[in-house]
PDB file of C-alpha atoms and ligand atoms in Angstrom:
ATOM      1  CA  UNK A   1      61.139  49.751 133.136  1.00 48.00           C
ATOM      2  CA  UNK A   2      63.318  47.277 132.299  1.00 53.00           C
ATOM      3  CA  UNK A   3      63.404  47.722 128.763  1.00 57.00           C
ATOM      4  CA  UNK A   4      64.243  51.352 129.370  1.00 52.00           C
ATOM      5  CA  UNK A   5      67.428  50.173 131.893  1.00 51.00           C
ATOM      6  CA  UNK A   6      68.782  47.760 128.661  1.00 52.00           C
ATOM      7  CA  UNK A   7      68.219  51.045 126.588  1.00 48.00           C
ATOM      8  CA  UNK A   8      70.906  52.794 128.998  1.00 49.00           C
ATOM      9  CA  UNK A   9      73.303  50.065 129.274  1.00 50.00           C
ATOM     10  CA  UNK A  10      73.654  49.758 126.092  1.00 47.00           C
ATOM     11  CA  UNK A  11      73.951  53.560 125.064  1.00 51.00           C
ATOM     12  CA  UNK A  12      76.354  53.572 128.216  1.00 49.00           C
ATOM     13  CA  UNK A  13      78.390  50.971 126.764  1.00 47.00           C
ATOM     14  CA  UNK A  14      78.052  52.359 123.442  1.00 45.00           C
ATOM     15  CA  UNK A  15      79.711  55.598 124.617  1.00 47.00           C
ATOM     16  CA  UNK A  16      82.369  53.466 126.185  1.00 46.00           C
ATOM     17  CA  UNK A  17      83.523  51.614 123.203  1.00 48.00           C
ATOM     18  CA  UNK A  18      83.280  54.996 121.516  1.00 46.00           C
ATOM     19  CA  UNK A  19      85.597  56.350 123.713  1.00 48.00           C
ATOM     20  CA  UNK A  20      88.329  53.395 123.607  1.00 49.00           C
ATOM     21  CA  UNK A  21      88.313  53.673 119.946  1.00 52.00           C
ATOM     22  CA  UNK A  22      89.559  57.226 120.147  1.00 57.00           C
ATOM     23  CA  UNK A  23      92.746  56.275 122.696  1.00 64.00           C
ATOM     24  CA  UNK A  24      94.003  53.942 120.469  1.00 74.00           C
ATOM     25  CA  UNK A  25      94.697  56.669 117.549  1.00 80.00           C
ATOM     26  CA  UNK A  26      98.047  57.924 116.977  1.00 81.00           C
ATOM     27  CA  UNK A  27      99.710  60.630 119.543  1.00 75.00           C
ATOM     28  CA  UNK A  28      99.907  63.667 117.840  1.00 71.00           C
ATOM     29  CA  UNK A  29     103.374  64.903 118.629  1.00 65.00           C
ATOM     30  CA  UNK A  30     102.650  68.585 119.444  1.00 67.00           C
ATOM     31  CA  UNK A  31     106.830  69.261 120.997  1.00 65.00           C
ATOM     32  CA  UNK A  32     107.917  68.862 117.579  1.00 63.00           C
ATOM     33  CA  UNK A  33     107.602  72.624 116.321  1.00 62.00           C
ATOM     34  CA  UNK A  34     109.827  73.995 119.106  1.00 63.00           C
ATOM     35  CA  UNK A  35     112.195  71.392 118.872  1.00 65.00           C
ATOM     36  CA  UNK A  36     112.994  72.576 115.315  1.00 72.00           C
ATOM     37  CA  UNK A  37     115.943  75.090 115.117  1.00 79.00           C
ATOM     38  CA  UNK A  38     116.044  77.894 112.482  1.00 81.00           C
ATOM     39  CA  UNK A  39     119.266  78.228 110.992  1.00 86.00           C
ATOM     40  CA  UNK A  40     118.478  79.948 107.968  1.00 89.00           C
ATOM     41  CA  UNK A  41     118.407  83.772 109.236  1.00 90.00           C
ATOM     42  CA  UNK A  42     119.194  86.770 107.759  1.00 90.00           C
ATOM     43  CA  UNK A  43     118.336  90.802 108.306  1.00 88.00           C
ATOM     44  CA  UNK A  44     114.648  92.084 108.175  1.00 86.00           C
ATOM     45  CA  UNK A  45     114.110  94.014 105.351  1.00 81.00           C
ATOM     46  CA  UNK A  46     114.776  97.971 105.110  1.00 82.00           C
ATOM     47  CA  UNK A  47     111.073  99.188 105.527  1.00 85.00           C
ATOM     48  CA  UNK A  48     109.516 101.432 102.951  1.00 85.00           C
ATOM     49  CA  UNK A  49     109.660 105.107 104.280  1.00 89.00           C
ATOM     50  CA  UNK A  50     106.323 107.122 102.788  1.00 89.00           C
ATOM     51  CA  UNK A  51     106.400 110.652 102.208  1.00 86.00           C
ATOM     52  CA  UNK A  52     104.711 112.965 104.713  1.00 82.00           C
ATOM     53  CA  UNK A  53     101.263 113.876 103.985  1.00 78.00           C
ATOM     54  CA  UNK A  54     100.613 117.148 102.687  1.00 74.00           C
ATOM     55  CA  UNK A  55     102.870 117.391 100.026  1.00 84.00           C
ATOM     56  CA  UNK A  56     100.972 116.261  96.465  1.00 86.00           C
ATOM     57  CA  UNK A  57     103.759 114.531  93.782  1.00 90.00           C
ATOM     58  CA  UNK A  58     104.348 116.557  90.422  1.00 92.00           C
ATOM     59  CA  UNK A  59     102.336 114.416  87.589  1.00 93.00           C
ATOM     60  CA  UNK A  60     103.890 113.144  84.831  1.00 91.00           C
ATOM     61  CA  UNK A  61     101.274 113.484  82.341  1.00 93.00           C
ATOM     62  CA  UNK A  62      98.133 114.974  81.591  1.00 93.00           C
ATOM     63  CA  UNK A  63      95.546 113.204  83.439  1.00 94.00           C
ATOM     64  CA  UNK A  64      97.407 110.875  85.521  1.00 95.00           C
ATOM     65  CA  UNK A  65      95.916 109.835  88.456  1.00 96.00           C
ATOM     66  CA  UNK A  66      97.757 111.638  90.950  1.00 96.00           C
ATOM     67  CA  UNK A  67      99.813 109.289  92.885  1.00 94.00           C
ATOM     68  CA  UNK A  68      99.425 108.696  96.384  1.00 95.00           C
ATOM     69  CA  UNK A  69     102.022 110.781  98.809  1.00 93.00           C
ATOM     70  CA  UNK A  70     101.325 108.685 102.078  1.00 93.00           C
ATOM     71  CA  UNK A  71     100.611 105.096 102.969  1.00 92.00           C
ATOM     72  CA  UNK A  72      98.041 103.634 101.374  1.00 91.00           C
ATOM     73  CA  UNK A  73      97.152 100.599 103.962  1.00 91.00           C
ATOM     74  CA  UNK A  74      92.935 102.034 104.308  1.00 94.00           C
ATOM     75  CA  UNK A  75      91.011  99.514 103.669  1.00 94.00           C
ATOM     76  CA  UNK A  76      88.621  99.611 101.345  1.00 95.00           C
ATOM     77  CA  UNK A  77      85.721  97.526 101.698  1.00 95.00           C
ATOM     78  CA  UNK A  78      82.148  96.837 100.449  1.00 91.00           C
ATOM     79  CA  UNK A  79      80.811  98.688 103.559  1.00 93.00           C
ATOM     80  CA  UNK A  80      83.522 101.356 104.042  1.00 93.00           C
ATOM     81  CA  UNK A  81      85.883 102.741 102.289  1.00 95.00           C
ATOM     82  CA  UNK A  82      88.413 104.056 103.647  1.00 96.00           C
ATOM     83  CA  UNK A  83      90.125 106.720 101.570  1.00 97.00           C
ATOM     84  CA  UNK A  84      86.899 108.421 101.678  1.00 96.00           C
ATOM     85  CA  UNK A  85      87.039 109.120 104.990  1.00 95.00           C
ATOM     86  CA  UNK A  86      89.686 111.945 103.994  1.00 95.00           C
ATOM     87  CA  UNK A  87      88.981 112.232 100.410  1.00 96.00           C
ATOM     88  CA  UNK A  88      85.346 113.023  99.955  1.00 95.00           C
ATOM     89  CA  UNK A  89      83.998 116.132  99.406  1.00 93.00           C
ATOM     90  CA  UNK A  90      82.491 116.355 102.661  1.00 93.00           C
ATOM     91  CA  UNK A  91      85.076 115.410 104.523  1.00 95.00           C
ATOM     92  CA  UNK A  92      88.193 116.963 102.302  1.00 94.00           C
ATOM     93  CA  UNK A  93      88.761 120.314 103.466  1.00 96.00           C
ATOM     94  CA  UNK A  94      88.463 119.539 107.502  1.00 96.00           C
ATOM     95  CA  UNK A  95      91.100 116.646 106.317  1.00 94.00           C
ATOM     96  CA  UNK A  96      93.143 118.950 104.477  1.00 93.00           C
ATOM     97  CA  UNK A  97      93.249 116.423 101.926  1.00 94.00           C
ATOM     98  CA  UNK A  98      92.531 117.481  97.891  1.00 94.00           C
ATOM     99  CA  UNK A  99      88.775 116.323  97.331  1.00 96.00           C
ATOM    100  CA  UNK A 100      88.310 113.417  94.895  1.00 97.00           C
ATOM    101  CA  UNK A 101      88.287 114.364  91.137  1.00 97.00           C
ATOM    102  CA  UNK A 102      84.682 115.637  89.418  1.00 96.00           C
ATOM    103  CA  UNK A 103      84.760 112.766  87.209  1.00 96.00           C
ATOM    104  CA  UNK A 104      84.578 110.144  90.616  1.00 97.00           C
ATOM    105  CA  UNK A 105      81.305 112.159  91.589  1.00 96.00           C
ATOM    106  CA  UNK A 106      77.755 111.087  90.400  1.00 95.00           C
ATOM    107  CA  UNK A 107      75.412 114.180  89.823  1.00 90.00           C
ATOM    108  CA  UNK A 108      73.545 113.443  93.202  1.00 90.00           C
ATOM    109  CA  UNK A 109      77.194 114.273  94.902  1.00 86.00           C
ATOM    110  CA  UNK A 110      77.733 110.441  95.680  1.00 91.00           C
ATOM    111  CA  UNK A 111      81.087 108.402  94.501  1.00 94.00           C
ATOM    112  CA  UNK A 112      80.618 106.997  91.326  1.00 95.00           C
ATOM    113  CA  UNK A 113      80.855 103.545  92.398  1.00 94.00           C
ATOM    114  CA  UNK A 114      83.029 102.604  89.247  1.00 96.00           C
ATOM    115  CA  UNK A 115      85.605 104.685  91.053  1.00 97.00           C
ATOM    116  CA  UNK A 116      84.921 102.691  94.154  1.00 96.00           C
ATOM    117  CA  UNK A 117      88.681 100.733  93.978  1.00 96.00           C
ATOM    118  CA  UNK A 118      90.781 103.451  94.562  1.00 97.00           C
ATOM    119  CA  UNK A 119      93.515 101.978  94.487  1.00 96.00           C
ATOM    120  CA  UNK A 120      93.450 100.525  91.305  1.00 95.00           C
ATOM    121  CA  UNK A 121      94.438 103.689  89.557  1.00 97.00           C
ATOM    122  CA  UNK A 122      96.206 105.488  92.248  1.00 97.00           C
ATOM    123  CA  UNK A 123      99.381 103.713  93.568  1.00 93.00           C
ATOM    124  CA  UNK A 124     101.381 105.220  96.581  1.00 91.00           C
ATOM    125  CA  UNK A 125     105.400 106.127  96.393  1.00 88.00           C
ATOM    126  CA  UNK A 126     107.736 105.653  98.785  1.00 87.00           C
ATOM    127  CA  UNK A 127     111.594 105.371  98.922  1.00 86.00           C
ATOM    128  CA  UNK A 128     112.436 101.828  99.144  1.00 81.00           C
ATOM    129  CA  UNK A 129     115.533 100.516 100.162  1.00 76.00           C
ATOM    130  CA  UNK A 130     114.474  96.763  98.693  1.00 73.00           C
ATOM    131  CA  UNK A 131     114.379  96.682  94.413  1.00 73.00           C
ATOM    132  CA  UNK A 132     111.044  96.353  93.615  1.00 75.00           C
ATOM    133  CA  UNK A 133     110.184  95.750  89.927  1.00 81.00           C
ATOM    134  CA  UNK A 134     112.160  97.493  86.823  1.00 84.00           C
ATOM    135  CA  UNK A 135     110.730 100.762  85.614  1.00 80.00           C
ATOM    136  CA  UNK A 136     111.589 102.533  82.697  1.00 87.00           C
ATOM    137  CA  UNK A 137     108.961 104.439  81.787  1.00 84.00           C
ATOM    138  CA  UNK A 138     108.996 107.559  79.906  1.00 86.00           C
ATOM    139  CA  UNK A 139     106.803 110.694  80.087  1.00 81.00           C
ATOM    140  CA  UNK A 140     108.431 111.171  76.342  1.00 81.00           C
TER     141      UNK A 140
HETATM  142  C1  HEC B 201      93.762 110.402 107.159  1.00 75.80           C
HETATM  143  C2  HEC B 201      93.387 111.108 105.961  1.00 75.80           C
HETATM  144  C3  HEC B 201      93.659 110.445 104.622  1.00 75.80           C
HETATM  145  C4  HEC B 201      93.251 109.186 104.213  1.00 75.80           C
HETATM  146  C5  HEC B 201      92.442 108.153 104.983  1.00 75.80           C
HETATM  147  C6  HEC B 201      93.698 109.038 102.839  1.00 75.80           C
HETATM  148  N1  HEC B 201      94.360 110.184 102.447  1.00 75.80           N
HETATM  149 FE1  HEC B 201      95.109 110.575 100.604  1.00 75.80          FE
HETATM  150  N2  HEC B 201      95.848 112.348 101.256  1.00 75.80           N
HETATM  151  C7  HEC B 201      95.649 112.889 102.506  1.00 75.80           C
HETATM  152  C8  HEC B 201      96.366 114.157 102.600  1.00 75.80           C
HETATM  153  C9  HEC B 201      96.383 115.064 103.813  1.00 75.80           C
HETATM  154  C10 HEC B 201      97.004 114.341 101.353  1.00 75.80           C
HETATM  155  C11 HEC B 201      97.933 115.498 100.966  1.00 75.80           C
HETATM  156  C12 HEC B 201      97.171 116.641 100.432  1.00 75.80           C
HETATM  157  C13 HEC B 201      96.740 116.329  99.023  1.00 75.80           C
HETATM  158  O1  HEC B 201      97.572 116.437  98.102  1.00 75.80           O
HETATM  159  O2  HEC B 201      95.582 115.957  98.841  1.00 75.80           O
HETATM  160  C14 HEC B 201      96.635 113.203 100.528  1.00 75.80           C
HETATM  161  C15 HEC B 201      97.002 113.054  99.200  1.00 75.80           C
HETATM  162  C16 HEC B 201      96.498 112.082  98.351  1.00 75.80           C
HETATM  163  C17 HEC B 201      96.657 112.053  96.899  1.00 75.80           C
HETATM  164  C18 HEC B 201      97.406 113.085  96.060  1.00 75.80           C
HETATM  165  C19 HEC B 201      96.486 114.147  95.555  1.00 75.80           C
HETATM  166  C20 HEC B 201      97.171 115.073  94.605  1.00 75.80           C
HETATM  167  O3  HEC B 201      96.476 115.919  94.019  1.00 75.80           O
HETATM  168  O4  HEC B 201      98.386 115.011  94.439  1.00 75.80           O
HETATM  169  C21 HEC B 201      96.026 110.942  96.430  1.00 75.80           C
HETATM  170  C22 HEC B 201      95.919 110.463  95.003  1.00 75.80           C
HETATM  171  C23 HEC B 201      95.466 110.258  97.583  1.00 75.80           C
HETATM  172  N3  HEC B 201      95.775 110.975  98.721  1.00 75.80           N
HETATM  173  C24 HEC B 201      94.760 109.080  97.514  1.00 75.80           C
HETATM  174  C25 HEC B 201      94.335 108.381  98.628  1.00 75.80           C
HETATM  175  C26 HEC B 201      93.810 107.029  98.571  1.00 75.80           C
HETATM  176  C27 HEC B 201      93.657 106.206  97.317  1.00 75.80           C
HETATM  177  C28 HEC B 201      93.493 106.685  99.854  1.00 75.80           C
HETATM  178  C29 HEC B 201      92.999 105.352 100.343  1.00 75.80           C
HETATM  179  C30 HEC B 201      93.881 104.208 100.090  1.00 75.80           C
HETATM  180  C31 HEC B 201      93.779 107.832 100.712  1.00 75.80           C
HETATM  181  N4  HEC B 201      94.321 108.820  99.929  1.00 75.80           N
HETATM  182  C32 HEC B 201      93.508 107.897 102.076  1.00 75.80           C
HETATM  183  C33 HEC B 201      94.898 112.334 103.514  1.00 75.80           C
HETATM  184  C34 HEC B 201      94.345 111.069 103.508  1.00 75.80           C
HETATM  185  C1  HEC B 202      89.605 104.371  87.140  1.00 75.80           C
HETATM  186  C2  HEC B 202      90.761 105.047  87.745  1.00 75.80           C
HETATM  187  C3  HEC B 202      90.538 105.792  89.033  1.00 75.80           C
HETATM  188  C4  HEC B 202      89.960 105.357  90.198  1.00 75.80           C
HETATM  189  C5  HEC B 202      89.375 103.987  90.484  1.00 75.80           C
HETATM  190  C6  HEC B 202      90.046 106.459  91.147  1.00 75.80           C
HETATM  191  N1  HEC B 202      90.674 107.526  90.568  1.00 75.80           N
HETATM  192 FE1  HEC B 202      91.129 109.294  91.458  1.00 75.80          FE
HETATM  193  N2  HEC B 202      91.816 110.031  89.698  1.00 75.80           N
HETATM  194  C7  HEC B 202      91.918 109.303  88.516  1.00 75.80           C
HETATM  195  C8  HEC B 202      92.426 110.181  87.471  1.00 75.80           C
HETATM  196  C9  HEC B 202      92.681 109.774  86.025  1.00 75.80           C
HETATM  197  C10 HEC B 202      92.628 111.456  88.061  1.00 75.80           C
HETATM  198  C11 HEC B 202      93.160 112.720  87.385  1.00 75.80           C
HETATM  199  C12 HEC B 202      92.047 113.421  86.724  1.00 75.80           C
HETATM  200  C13 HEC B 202      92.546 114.585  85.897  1.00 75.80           C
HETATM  201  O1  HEC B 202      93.357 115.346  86.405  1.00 75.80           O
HETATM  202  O2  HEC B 202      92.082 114.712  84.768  1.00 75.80           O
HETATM  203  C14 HEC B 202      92.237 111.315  89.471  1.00 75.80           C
HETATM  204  C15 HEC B 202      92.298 112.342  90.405  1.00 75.80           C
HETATM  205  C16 HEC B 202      92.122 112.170  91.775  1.00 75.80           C
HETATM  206  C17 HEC B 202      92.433 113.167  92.787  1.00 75.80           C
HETATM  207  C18 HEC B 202      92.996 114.567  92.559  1.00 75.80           C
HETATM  208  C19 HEC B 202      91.868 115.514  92.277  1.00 75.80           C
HETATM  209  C20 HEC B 202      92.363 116.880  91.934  1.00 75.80           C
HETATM  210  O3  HEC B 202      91.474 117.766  91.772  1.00 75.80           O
HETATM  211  O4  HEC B 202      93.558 117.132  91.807  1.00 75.80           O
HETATM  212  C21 HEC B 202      92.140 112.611  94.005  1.00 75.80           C
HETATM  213  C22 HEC B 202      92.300 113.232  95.362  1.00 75.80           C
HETATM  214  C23 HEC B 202      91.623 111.272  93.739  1.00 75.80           C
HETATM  215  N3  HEC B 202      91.624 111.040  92.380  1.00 75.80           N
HETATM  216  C24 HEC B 202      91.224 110.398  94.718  1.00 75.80           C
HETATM  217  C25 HEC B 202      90.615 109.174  94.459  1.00 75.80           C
HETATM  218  C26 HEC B 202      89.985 108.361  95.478  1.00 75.80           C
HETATM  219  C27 HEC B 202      89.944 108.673  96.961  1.00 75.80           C
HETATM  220  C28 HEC B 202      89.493 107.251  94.840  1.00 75.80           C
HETATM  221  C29 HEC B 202      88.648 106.150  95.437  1.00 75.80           C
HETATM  222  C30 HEC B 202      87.391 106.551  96.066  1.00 75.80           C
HETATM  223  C31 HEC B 202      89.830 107.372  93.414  1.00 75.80           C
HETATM  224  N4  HEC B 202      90.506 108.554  93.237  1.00 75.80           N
HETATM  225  C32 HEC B 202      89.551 106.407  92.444  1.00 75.80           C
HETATM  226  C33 HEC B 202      91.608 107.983  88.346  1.00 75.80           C
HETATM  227  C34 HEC B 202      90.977 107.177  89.267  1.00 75.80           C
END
């Protein structure tokens, strides 16, 4: 019984100590954030306006991946995607949306899963009030 009490003590102080080591760390000064002032400010940028959906825009070239006439923030993950959703040949017609190209369909009527990044080829448009990157490409 004894024994057991010293056992105790001991942890007991242990804890202590463990404690007072802790206090005696630096304060973290957690004011200092909102004490900073921001002078550097200047207007938000113009937001992107997308076009309306519904309307398809006229391709360039032969085989061109159409590009996208809406935004294009679906996300497209390992377990959903999200274009699909509007896109897929099940789904396309109730969406009014054009189904997905023949060439993104396996023969079992699933999405060939090479065309799984949709994205990747098709890019949407929008009228942008910020310069993006220089384009001058040619159709010629
Ligand atoms: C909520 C439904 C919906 C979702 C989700 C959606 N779309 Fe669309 N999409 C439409 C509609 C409606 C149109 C306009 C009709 C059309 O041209 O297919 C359209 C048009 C398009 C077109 C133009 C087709 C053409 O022939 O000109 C492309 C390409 C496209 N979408 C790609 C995508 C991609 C890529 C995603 C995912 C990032 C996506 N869409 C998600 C509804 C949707
Ligand atoms: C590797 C590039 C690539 C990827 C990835 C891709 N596409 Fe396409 N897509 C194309 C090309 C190229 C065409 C045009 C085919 C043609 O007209 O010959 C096309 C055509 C389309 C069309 C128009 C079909 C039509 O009949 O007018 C839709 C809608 C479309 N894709 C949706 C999607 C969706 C949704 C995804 C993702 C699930 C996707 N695409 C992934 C390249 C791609």
């Amino acid at each position: 019984m004894k024994k057991v009490l010293t056992l105790v003590a001991l942890m007991a102080l242990g804890a202590c100590t463990g404690q007072q080591t802790h206090n005696t760390a630096e304060p973290v000064n957690i004011s200092s954030l909102g004490r900073s002032n921001i002078t550097d400010v200047r207007p938000a940028d113009a937001m992107p306006i997308y076009p309306k959906k519904g309307a398809s825009i006229e391709r360039s070239f032969i085989h061109q991946p159409p590009l996208i006439p809406h935004k294009a923030d679906y996300s497209i993950t390992i377990k959903k995607n999200g274009c699909m959703t509007c896109h897929s040949s099940a789904k396309a017609q109730r969406m009014k949306a054009t189904e997905i190209h023949s060439s993104h369909i396996l023969a079992d009527d699933k999405l060939n899963n090479k065309y799984f990044n949709c994205t990747q080829c098709h890019v949407p448009q929008a009228e942008n009030k910020q310069k993006l990157v220089e384009n001058d490409f040619s159709n010629q």
